[in-house]
Amino acid sequence: MGTYGNPSAADVATLFNKFDDPDSDIRYMTLVDLNKLLTTGSPSFLIREQSTCNRLIDHLVRLLDDSNGDVQSQALKCLGPFSAKISSELLAPFLEWILNLRTVKSQDASIPATAARTLVLSFPHPLAGVPYSKSVTDAYLAVSNVLLPRLTGRTNLKADGKATKGKDMLSTEGPKGADIDAIDLLSDVVRCFGVMLHVQEIENLQKKLTNILDDSKTGSIAKKRTVAALSILSAYMSDPLLSQFVSSTIESFRESHITPAKRRLLISLMGAVARAIPRRFGPYLQVITPFVLSAVSQAELDKSLEAHSEGNHDPLAEETQEAAFVALDEFISCCPIDIVSFTDEIIDSGIRYVTYDPAVVEDDEELDEAVNEEEDFLDGEEEDYEQEEVLDDDEDASWKIRRSASKMLYKLISVRGNELIEGGVVYERIVPILIKAFKEREESVRLEILAAITLIIKKTIDTVAPLPLATGRSSLPMQTLSPNPRKRRRGDSNPGILEEHIASQGFASPIQLSSPTSSSRKDLLKLGTSILSGLTRLLSQKLVPTKQAAVVLLQTYVQVRHDSLTDYLSKVLEPLIDSILESQAHVGAHAILSSSTGSAATSTTLRIESLQLLGVIFDTHSSKSVAPYLDRVIQGLVYAIDDKYFKIAGEALKASESIIQALTPPRAFGYDEKSAEYVEKMFDVVLKKAQSNEVDLEVRHRAIHALGICLARTAETPQNLSGRKRKDALLFLQERLKNEMTRIATIGAVDMVLGSSGNPEDMNPEWIQHVAMELANQLRKADRRLRGSSLAAIRRLASNATACDALDNGTLQMMTTQLLPLVRSDNLHHLTLAVLILTNLVKKAPQVVVSNEVNSRICEVVIEPLSGHTLEAFLSLIEAIGAEGVGAPLMTSLLRAVGVNGDPSVVGTVIGTLLVAGGTSLPITTEHILHELSTKQDDQRVALSLFILGEIGLRQGSPSNIKPDVFLKSLQSRSDSVQRAAAIALGRAGAGNTRAFLPVILGAAKSTGNAQSLILYSIKELLQQGGRASANISTYSQEIWNKLMEISGSTDNKVVGAECIGRLAATEPVRYLPLLQSYLSDASPSVRSMVIQAVRFALSDSDEAVDDALKPSLLKMLTVMLNDADLENRRLAMTTVYSAARHKPGIILASLGKLLPYIIKAAEINPNLVREVQMGPFKHKVDDGLETRKGAYETLHALLDMAYARMNHLDLFDRVIAGLRDEHDVRMLSMLMLTKLMHLDPDETARHLDTLAGPFQEITSTKLKENAVKQEVEKLQEAVKDVLIVTVRLQSRFPQVSIPTAGNPQGQAWRAYIEYLKKDFASQLQNAEAEVKIQE
């Protein structure tokens, strides 16, 4: 046969004779050839060859009845490609022939239905948001005219209104009832064409499926498939039909003689429908839920126990109870709001059945008092849980009920945990019963119990401020230091941009937690003894899944109370070490089980979790409490560090870091010989691991990091490591700095060593110079992360006085040369670090560091509009240059090369700083600047002189000879730039000498018009310097307040006045915040607007000391703002809430539940705010609520990271999905939120993939008009690109959704959307995949 590249109908015809060959191998290979022809051929190569197609159909139908199974399977594979190549007129006849197939040779009676399913799945399907094409319509007509009549036993209504009877594939008249294959076929039809089905067709299918559920001959498997089919069909039912369907189900529930089997099916059906259509089904739960709950009521429990005691229990009754909990799980997960009113009943049922075990009958009163009387659990007989496993009876299925009840409680806590915990329900009712269930004899149930308690503790942690660990166990690679996110006031003389985060490097002592203030934490700690006692007994078992779940629970509990295991260390550490020492040969010796958390348990994962818990224990407990167990712990760690599996070795090295920190000051109570021996042993093991080239690279990175911790922690102790060992380790780090594979990890270790101490042995000049030069050389590399890490280490070196003294002039010059290329404004983070390093180097050797190149680079950067942390760091360098007496050349360059070429505010600040710091060493003085101001007429030079004088006045303070009149004269200038410069300079100088300037400023504020507005800028600048001791305004604060309230009411002054009022309120919050709150009820919208903005500035400008004053009033103030009658004020209120979330999370999170409804409402489109505007011949829609909506989405986006656990997940996802159909800016915010949500809540995101497919497809299929402007085209291109990137991320995060699952409709729309993208956006999708790969 010729090539498959361009087959024709003739090529297909040549295969016909071979289809009848008696040799099955030849028939099989011929079908393989046919499949290749059909797959590679053009879409139209058989369309006009009707004769060939008819003959091929005949052959394929006959081959489906072949006696050879392989031939049948290959024939099935050919059906899909063949149906895509034939004319649409042949689809109906082809389907008819398939359905008429009668198997004679084959023993498989399911072949016709399987073939029909293959055809239906291969037909073109309708896609959401895309108009139906002719091929899709023809495929639906074929299904509707041929297949549906056979499934329902009737045809569609003809024009005369009559219906004819067809063969009933779903007939229940057979000996075994309905056919399972036909039910599966119906499910596929609904999945593929449900959106196109007519109302009558859906109704017919629903009736047919309902009849199957009522049929007594149909088997249980077929009925389960029927339940799945009905849940799929429910998505396409009309509202009246859905109401009728639910009503009939309710009537079935009410039947007096309903059998357990039917009751179970109805309950399962309701759970499946809730999962399929949660929004539409939710309102029916008020009627449905009582029937489900009745299956797990106390009466049913008593009946079951009585039946068991009499030996005549009904297994169907227990299956019904299990189905009820599964349905309740679905209700809670999919319809959490609609099920709220049944919360108490659901909890009652869960705790009632979570300990339901007919084999162990207990007195109810004893059960209720079990946890209050701990002796019953702690001091009872020492039964072994493993021995209880033997008691399990094959006929006892009660464990399934307990497991489903536990899962249901887990889901309830997952969805509504924060609310229930804060209300006290969880710790009063649920946790005591779960603790009692620790004695559960079935492994899978016990795992669910432990998972539920773990989740409760995690939720408890979410309801209070997060608690840091003692040492911040870091992950590799080491990240560079980042600027402090807290906003600093511009006037702070100490840059402090990058604090030395010693705690993050492991030098801090364990956090000593205060007494719990949260009621939920108190409730948890009250039950702590019971929890820990039960867990220690579980740790003694040999069952791997249970031990791992107990270890995970202990890790979580320790985060609530750091010293909680002190009294249990002997019972915890011994089993942990035994698990760690377990041989790798037993990795596969235990069955893999998983709980609701989805984590599987093996010996390997148990060892990893045990090592993690070991590290957490040493992080959170005193060295004195863990000292007695160090011999065994070190033994286990040494063994684990040598493990061949990189994850185990890596976790062991992490744990070793925690142990080293616990054994060394300041953590250790006393650094004795025994501690030194342990540290030296760990040091030897870690160094050996770091030096080995045979281990995994990640392990080497972790070993190098641990080595850095060890060297840093032992630097200041007299009984430290021997000098030789330390020297060898430092030389090893020096060598590894040259290795590209381990360089970043080594830089992190060197960073810790340099930040640990000034030990002369470590700060050997030769080693320091080699390290400094190597680090400086990395600044030329293209790797951004490498440059950042190197800069951070050099910053540490330059800050260490001993290390800095070891640098010779040559090294200093080399470092300066390498740093200069980073002194540029295109990367502000690197610029800030480089400038801070240069500042320290200037203080060390000003004559060596400060050169013409440095001055030139400074002049280049000064021209740029610097601000914030970067400007503060830059001013610290200028100040150092001036103070060291080497600023004269720089001053000359600034005056000649820069002058008025840059931003006068920045240049003036720099020159003023240099002039004050340099003093007499500079060629100019303050008098020169004053003379320049009085003689020059150029507006730019006058403005520059004013900024210089303002900075001089700020820094010199009261000794300055600059008077207020110098600035007041320039306020009368005709130039706006000069007026603004004079106002700002007046404020800055006033901050340096409030006694002389502030009365003058307040006096000038009595003027009117433009002069009054300018004085506001002076007050604003003065308040911004409130951090200076010289800027004490307390004496004048009331006068300032009165004046601000007087002049800020006008439209021109409102914005600046609001900022001034906010900053003033932050200085004395107890005094002024109540006043601001009272103004929120003012009748004037303008006054309320000003106050709202003032609160926003107060939130962003205040420090932690203001929080106590804010707590009583902030929530009420925000609520009033969000309910303001003025639309613009509501928009400003949303920005204030956003500011509160960013700057005061500790206050805002406690009241988030009351604020979120307002934020969610503001994120909704208000049709009343959308109006049409006539623009020439065109009409344009204007949405006045867009800005408020954008603010709401920005607030929701900010809250995701800090408070997602406290948010209503369904409402949030609704807003995200709605935002995808909103304006461009809102759509982009929704994309960002979705990117976060797929990691924050993968389960909920996966459930919404089908819903996301619709808006995604609408965006990608949008077609602009031919006259669309360039901006619209660019926005659409950006939106499509972002959609494809998010789609790739979602597809990578949830690959399982792309795989169809029998009986589960989830993912159908998503899979159709992905197929649509692969077809119409193949190249763009590939580009998106490549971009995502690069980003990751």
CSV table of N, CA and C in Angstrom, one decimal, residues 775-876:
chain,number,residue,atom,x,y,z
A,775,LEU,N,32.4,36.8,46.0
A,775,LEU,CA,31.0,37.3,46.1
A,775,LEU,C,30.9,38.5,45.1
A,776,ALA,N,31.8,39.4,45.1
A,776,ALA,CA,31.8,40.5,44.2
A,776,ALA,C,31.7,40.1,42.8
A,777,ASN,N,32.5,39.1,42.4
A,777,ASN,CA,32.5,38.6,41.0
A,777,ASN,C,31.1,38.1,40.6
A,778,GLN,N,30.3,37.6,41.5
A,778,GLN,CA,29.0,37.1,41.2
A,778,GLN,C,28.1,38.2,40.8
A,779,LEU,N,28.4,39.4,41.1
A,779,LEU,CA,27.5,40.6,40.8
A,779,LEU,C,27.5,40.8,39.3
A,780,ARG,N,28.4,40.2,38.6
A,780,ARG,CA,28.4,40.4,37.1
A,780,ARG,C,27.5,39.4,36.4
A,781,LYS,N,27.1,38.3,37.1
A,781,LYS,CA,26.4,37.2,36.5
A,781,LYS,C,25.0,37.6,36.1
A,782,ALA,N,24.4,36.9,35.1
A,782,ALA,CA,23.1,37.3,34.7
A,782,ALA,C,22.0,36.7,35.6
A,783,ASP,N,22.3,35.7,36.4
A,783,ASP,CA,21.4,35.1,37.2
A,783,ASP,C,20.9,36.1,38.3
A,784,ARG,N,19.7,36.5,38.2
A,784,ARG,CA,19.2,37.5,39.2
A,784,ARG,C,19.2,37.0,40.6
A,785,ARG,N,18.8,35.8,40.8
A,785,ARG,CA,18.8,35.2,42.2
A,785,ARG,C,20.2,35.1,42.7
A,786,LEU,N,21.2,34.8,41.9
A,786,LEU,CA,22.6,34.7,42.4
A,786,LEU,C,23.1,36.1,42.7
A,787,ARG,N,22.8,37.1,41.9
A,787,ARG,CA,23.2,38.5,42.2
A,787,ARG,C,22.5,38.9,43.6
A,788,GLY,N,21.2,38.6,43.7
A,788,GLY,CA,20.6,39.1,45.0
A,788,GLY,C,21.2,38.4,46.2
A,789,SER,N,21.5,37.1,46.1
A,789,SER,CA,22.1,36.4,47.2
A,789,SER,C,23.5,36.9,47.6
A,790,SER,N,24.2,37.2,46.5
A,790,SER,CA,25.6,37.7,46.7
A,790,SER,C,25.5,39.1,47.3
A,791,LEU,N,24.6,40.0,46.9
A,791,LEU,CA,24.5,41.3,47.5
A,791,LEU,C,24.1,41.2,48.9
A,792,ALA,N,23.2,40.3,49.3
A,792,ALA,CA,22.8,40.2,50.7
A,792,ALA,C,24.0,39.7,51.5
A,793,ALA,N,24.9,38.8,51.0
A,793,ALA,CA,26.0,38.4,51.8
A,793,ALA,C,27.1,39.5,51.9
A,794,ILE,N,27.2,40.2,50.8
A,794,ILE,CA,28.2,41.4,50.9
A,794,ILE,C,27.7,42.4,51.9
A,795,ARG,N,26.4,42.6,51.9
A,795,ARG,CA,25.8,43.5,52.9
A,795,ARG,C,26.1,43.1,54.3
A,796,ARG,N,26.0,41.8,54.5
A,796,ARG,CA,26.3,41.2,55.8
A,796,ARG,C,27.8,41.4,56.2
A,797,LEU,N,28.6,41.2,55.2
A,797,LEU,CA,30.1,41.4,55.4
A,797,LEU,C,30.4,42.8,55.7
A,798,ALA,N,29.8,43.7,55.0
A,798,ALA,CA,30.1,45.1,55.2
A,798,ALA,C,29.6,45.6,56.5
A,799,SER,N,28.5,45.0,57.1
A,799,SER,CA,28.0,45.4,58.3
A,799,SER,C,28.7,44.8,59.5
A,800,ASN,N,29.6,43.8,59.3
A,800,ASN,CA,30.3,43.1,60.3
A,800,ASN,C,31.7,43.9,60.5
A,801,ALA,N,31.8,44.6,61.6
A,801,ALA,CA,33.0,45.4,61.7
A,801,ALA,C,34.3,44.7,61.6
A,802,THR,N,34.3,43.5,62.3
A,802,THR,CA,35.6,42.7,62.2
A,802,THR,C,35.9,42.2,60.8
A,803,ALA,N,34.9,41.8,60.1
A,803,ALA,CA,35.1,41.4,58.7
A,803,ALA,C,35.5,42.5,57.8
A,804,CYS,N,34.8,43.7,58.0
A,804,CYS,CA,35.1,44.8,57.2
A,804,CYS,C,36.6,45.3,57.5
A,805,ASP,N,37.0,45.2,58.7
A,805,ASP,CA,38.4,45.6,59.0
A,805,ASP,C,39.4,44.8,58.3
A,806,ALA,N,39.0,43.5,58.0
A,806,ALA,CA,40.0,42.6,57.3
A,806,ALA,C,40.2,42.9,55.9
A,807,LEU,N,39.4,43.7,55.3
A,807,LEU,CA,39.5,44.0,53.9
A,807,LEU,C,40.6,45.0,53.6
A,808,ASP,N,41.5,44.7,52.6
A,808,ASP,CA,42.5,45.6,52.3
A,808,ASP,C,42.0,46.6,51.2
A,809,ASN,N,42.9,47.5,50.9
A,809,ASN,CA,42.4,48.5,49.9
A,809,ASN,C,42.2,48.0,48.5
A,810,GLY,N,43.0,47.0,48.1
A,810,GLY,CA,42.7,46.4,46.8
A,810,GLY,C,41.4,45.7,46.7
A,811,THR,N,41.0,45.0,47.8
A,811,THR,CA,39.7,44.3,47.8
A,811,THR,C,38.6,45.3,47.8
A,812,LEU,N,38.8,46.4,48.6
A,812,LEU,CA,37.7,47.4,48.7
A,812,LEU,C,37.5,48.1,47.3
A,813,GLN,N,38.6,48.3,46.6
A,813,GLN,CA,38.5,48.9,45.3
A,813,GLN,C,37.8,48.0,44.3
A,814,MET,N,38.1,46.7,44.4
A,814,MET,CA,37.5,45.7,43.5
A,814,MET,C,36.0,45.6,43.8
A,815,MET,N,35.7,45.5,45.1
A,815,MET,CA,34.2,45.4,45.5
A,815,MET,C,33.5,46.7,45.0
A,816,THR,N,34.1,47.8,45.2
A,816,THR,CA,33.4,49.1,44.7
A,816,THR,C,33.2,49.0,43.2
A,817,THR,N,34.2,48.6,42.5
A,817,THR,CA,34.1,48.5,41.0
A,817,THR,C,32.9,47.6,40.6
A,818,GLN,N,32.8,46.4,41.3
A,818,GLN,CA,31.8,45.5,40.9
A,818,GLN,C,30.4,46.0,41.4
A,819,LEU,N,30.3,46.8,42.4
A,819,LEU,CA,29.0,47.3,42.9
A,819,LEU,C,28.5,48.4,42.0
A,820,LEU,N,29.4,49.2,41.4
A,820,LEU,CA,28.9,50.4,40.7
A,820,LEU,C,27.9,50.1,39.6
A,821,PRO,N,28.1,49.0,38.8
A,821,PRO,CA,27.1,48.7,37.8
A,821,PRO,C,25.7,48.5,38.3
A,822,LEU,N,25.6,48.2,39.6
A,822,LEU,CA,24.2,47.9,40.2
A,822,LEU,C,23.6,49.2,40.7
A,823,VAL,N,24.4,50.3,40.7
A,823,VAL,CA,23.9,51.6,41.2
A,823,VAL,C,23.2,52.3,40.0
A,824,ARG,N,22.1,51.8,39.7
A,824,ARG,CA,21.3,52.3,38.6
A,824,ARG,C,19.8,52.1,39.0
A,825,SER,N,18.9,52.9,38.4
A,825,SER,CA,17.6,53.0,38.8
A,825,SER,C,16.6,51.9,38.2
A,826,ASP,N,17.1,51.0,37.3
A,826,ASP,CA,16.3,50.1,36.7
A,826,ASP,C,16.0,48.9,37.6
A,827,ASN,N,16.7,48.7,38.7
A,827,ASN,CA,16.4,47.7,39.7
A,827,ASN,C,16.6,48.3,41.1
A,828,LEU,N,15.5,48.8,41.6
A,828,LEU,CA,15.6,49.5,42.9
A,828,LEU,C,16.0,48.7,44.0
A,829,HIS,N,15.6,47.4,44.0
A,829,HIS,CA,16.1,46.5,45.2
A,829,HIS,C,17.6,46.4,45.2
A,830,HIS,N,18.1,46.0,44.0
A,830,HIS,CA,19.6,45.9,44.0
A,830,HIS,C,20.3,47.2,44.2
A,831,LEU,N,19.7,48.3,43.7
A,831,LEU,CA,20.2,49.6,44.0
A,831,LEU,C,20.3,49.9,45.5
A,832,THR,N,19.2,49.6,46.2
A,832,THR,CA,19.2,49.9,47.6
A,832,THR,C,20.3,49.1,48.3
A,833,LEU,N,20.4,47.8,48.0
A,833,LEU,CA,21.4,47.0,48.7
A,833,LEU,C,22.8,47.5,48.4
A,834,ALA,N,23.1,47.8,47.1
A,834,ALA,CA,24.4,48.3,46.7
A,834,ALA,C,24.8,49.6,47.4
A,835,VAL,N,23.8,50.5,47.5
A,835,VAL,CA,24.1,51.8,48.1
A,835,VAL,C,24.4,51.6,49.6
A,836,LEU,N,23.6,50.7,50.3
A,836,LEU,CA,23.9,50.5,51.7
A,836,LEU,C,25.3,49.9,51.9
A,837,ILE,N,25.7,49.0,51.0
A,837,ILE,CA,27.0,48.4,51.1
A,837,ILE,C,28.1,49.5,50.9
A,838,LEU,N,27.9,50.3,49.9
A,838,LEU,CA,28.8,51.4,49.7
A,838,LEU,C,28.9,52.3,50.9
A,839,THR,N,27.8,52.5,51.6
A,839,THR,CA,27.8,53.4,52.8
A,839,THR,C,28.8,52.8,53.8
A,840,ASN,N,28.7,51.6,54.1
A,840,ASN,CA,29.6,50.9,55.1
A,840,ASN,C,31.0,51.0,54.6
A,841,LEU,N,31.2,50.8,53.3
A,841,LEU,CA,32.6,50.8,52.8
A,841,LEU,C,33.2,52.2,52.8
A,842,VAL,N,32.4,53.2,52.6
A,842,VAL,CA,32.8,54.6,52.7
A,842,VAL,C,33.3,54.9,54.1
A,843,LYS,N,32.5,54.4,55.1
A,843,LYS,CA,32.9,54.6,56.5
A,843,LYS,C,34.2,53.9,56.9
A,844,LYS,N,34.5,52.8,56.2
A,844,LYS,CA,35.7,52.0,56.4
A,844,LYS,C,36.9,52.7,55.8
A,845,ALA,N,36.8,53.1,54.5
A,845,ALA,CA,38.0,53.6,53.8
A,845,ALA,C,37.5,54.7,52.8
A,846,PRO,N,37.1,55.8,53.2
A,846,PRO,CA,36.5,56.8,52.3
A,846,PRO,C,37.4,57.2,51.2
A,847,GLN,N,38.7,57.3,51.4
A,847,GLN,CA,39.6,57.8,50.4
A,847,GLN,C,39.8,56.7,49.3
A,848,VAL,N,39.6,55.5,49.6
A,848,VAL,CA,39.7,54.4,48.7
A,848,VAL,C,38.4,54.2,47.9
A,849,VAL,N,37.3,54.3,48.6
A,849,VAL,CA,36.0,53.9,47.9
A,849,VAL,C,35.5,55.1,47.1
A,850,VAL,N,35.5,56.3,47.6
A,850,VAL,CA,35.0,57.5,46.9
A,850,VAL,C,35.9,57.9,45.8
A,851,SER,N,35.5,57.8,44.6
A,851,SER,CA,36.3,58.2,43.5
A,851,SER,C,35.4,58.9,42.5
A,852,ASN,N,36.0,59.4,41.4
A,852,ASN,CA,35.3,60.1,40.3
A,852,ASN,C,34.2,59.2,39.7
A,853,GLU,N,34.5,57.9,39.6
A,853,GLU,CA,33.5,56.9,39.1
A,853,GLU,C,32.3,56.8,40.0
A,854,VAL,N,32.6,56.8,41.3
A,854,VAL,CA,31.5,56.7,42.3
A,854,VAL,C,30.6,58.0,42.2
A,855,ASN,N,31.3,59.1,42.2
A,855,ASN,CA,30.6,60.4,42.1
A,855,ASN,C,29.8,60.5,40.8
A,856,SER,N,30.3,60.1,39.7
A,856,SER,CA,29.6,60.1,38.5
A,856,SER,C,28.4,59.2,38.5
A,857,ARG,N,28.5,58.0,39.1
A,857,ARG,CA,27.4,57.2,39.2
A,857,ARG,C,26.3,57.7,40.1
A,858,ILE,N,26.7,58.4,41.2
A,858,ILE,CA,25.7,59.0,42.0
A,858,ILE,C,25.0,60.1,41.3
A,859,CYS,N,25.7,60.9,40.5
A,859,CYS,CA,25.0,62.0,39.8
A,859,CYS,C,24.1,61.4,38.7
A,860,GLU,N,24.4,60.3,38.1
A,860,GLU,CA,23.5,59.7,37.2
A,860,GLU,C,22.2,59.2,37.8
A,861,VAL,N,22.3,58.7,39.0
A,861,VAL,CA,21.1,58.2,39.7
A,861,VAL,C,20.3,59.3,40.3
A,862,VAL,N,20.9,60.4,40.8
A,862,VAL,CA,20.2,61.5,41.4
A,862,VAL,C,19.2,62.1,40.4
A,863,ILE,N,19.5,62.0,39.1
A,863,ILE,CA,18.6,62.6,38.1
A,863,ILE,C,17.2,61.9,38.1
A,864,GLU,N,17.2,60.6,38.5
A,864,GLU,CA,16.0,59.8,38.5
A,864,GLU,C,15.1,60.2,39.7
A,865,PRO,N,13.8,60.0,39.6
A,865,PRO,CA,12.9,60.3,40.6
A,865,PRO,C,12.9,59.3,41.7
A,866,LEU,N,13.8,59.3,42.6
A,866,LEU,CA,13.9,58.3,43.7
A,866,LEU,C,12.9,58.7,44.8
A,867,SER,N,12.6,57.7,45.6
A,867,SER,CA,11.6,57.9,46.7
A,867,SER,C,11.7,56.7,47.6
A,868,GLY,N,11.0,56.8,48.8
A,868,GLY,CA,10.9,55.7,49.7
A,868,GLY,C,12.2,55.2,50.3
A,869,HIS,N,12.2,53.9,50.4
A,869,HIS,CA,13.4,53.2,51.0
A,869,HIS,C,14.7,53.5,50.1
A,870,THR,N,14.5,53.5,48.8
A,870,THR,CA,15.7,53.7,48.0
A,870,THR,C,16.3,55.1,48.3
A,871,LEU,N,15.5,56.1,48.4
A,871,LEU,CA,16.0,57.5,48.6
A,871,LEU,C,16.6,57.6,50.0
A,872,GLU,N,16.0,56.9,51.0
A,872,GLU,CA,16.6,56.9,52.3
A,872,GLU,C,18.0,56.3,52.3
A,873,ALA,N,18.1,55.1,51.6
A,873,ALA,CA,19.4,54.5,51.5
A,873,ALA,C,20.4,55.4,50.8
A,874,PHE,N,19.9,56.0,49.8
A,874,PHE,CA,20.8,56.9,49.0
A,874,PHE,C,21.3,58.1,49.9
A,875,LEU,N,20.4,58.6,50.6
A,875,LEU,CA,20.8,59.8,51.5
A,875,LEU,C,21.8,59.3,52.6
A,876,SER,N,21.7,58.1,53.0
A,876,SER,CA,22.6,57.6,54.0
A,876,SER,C,24.0,57.5,53.4
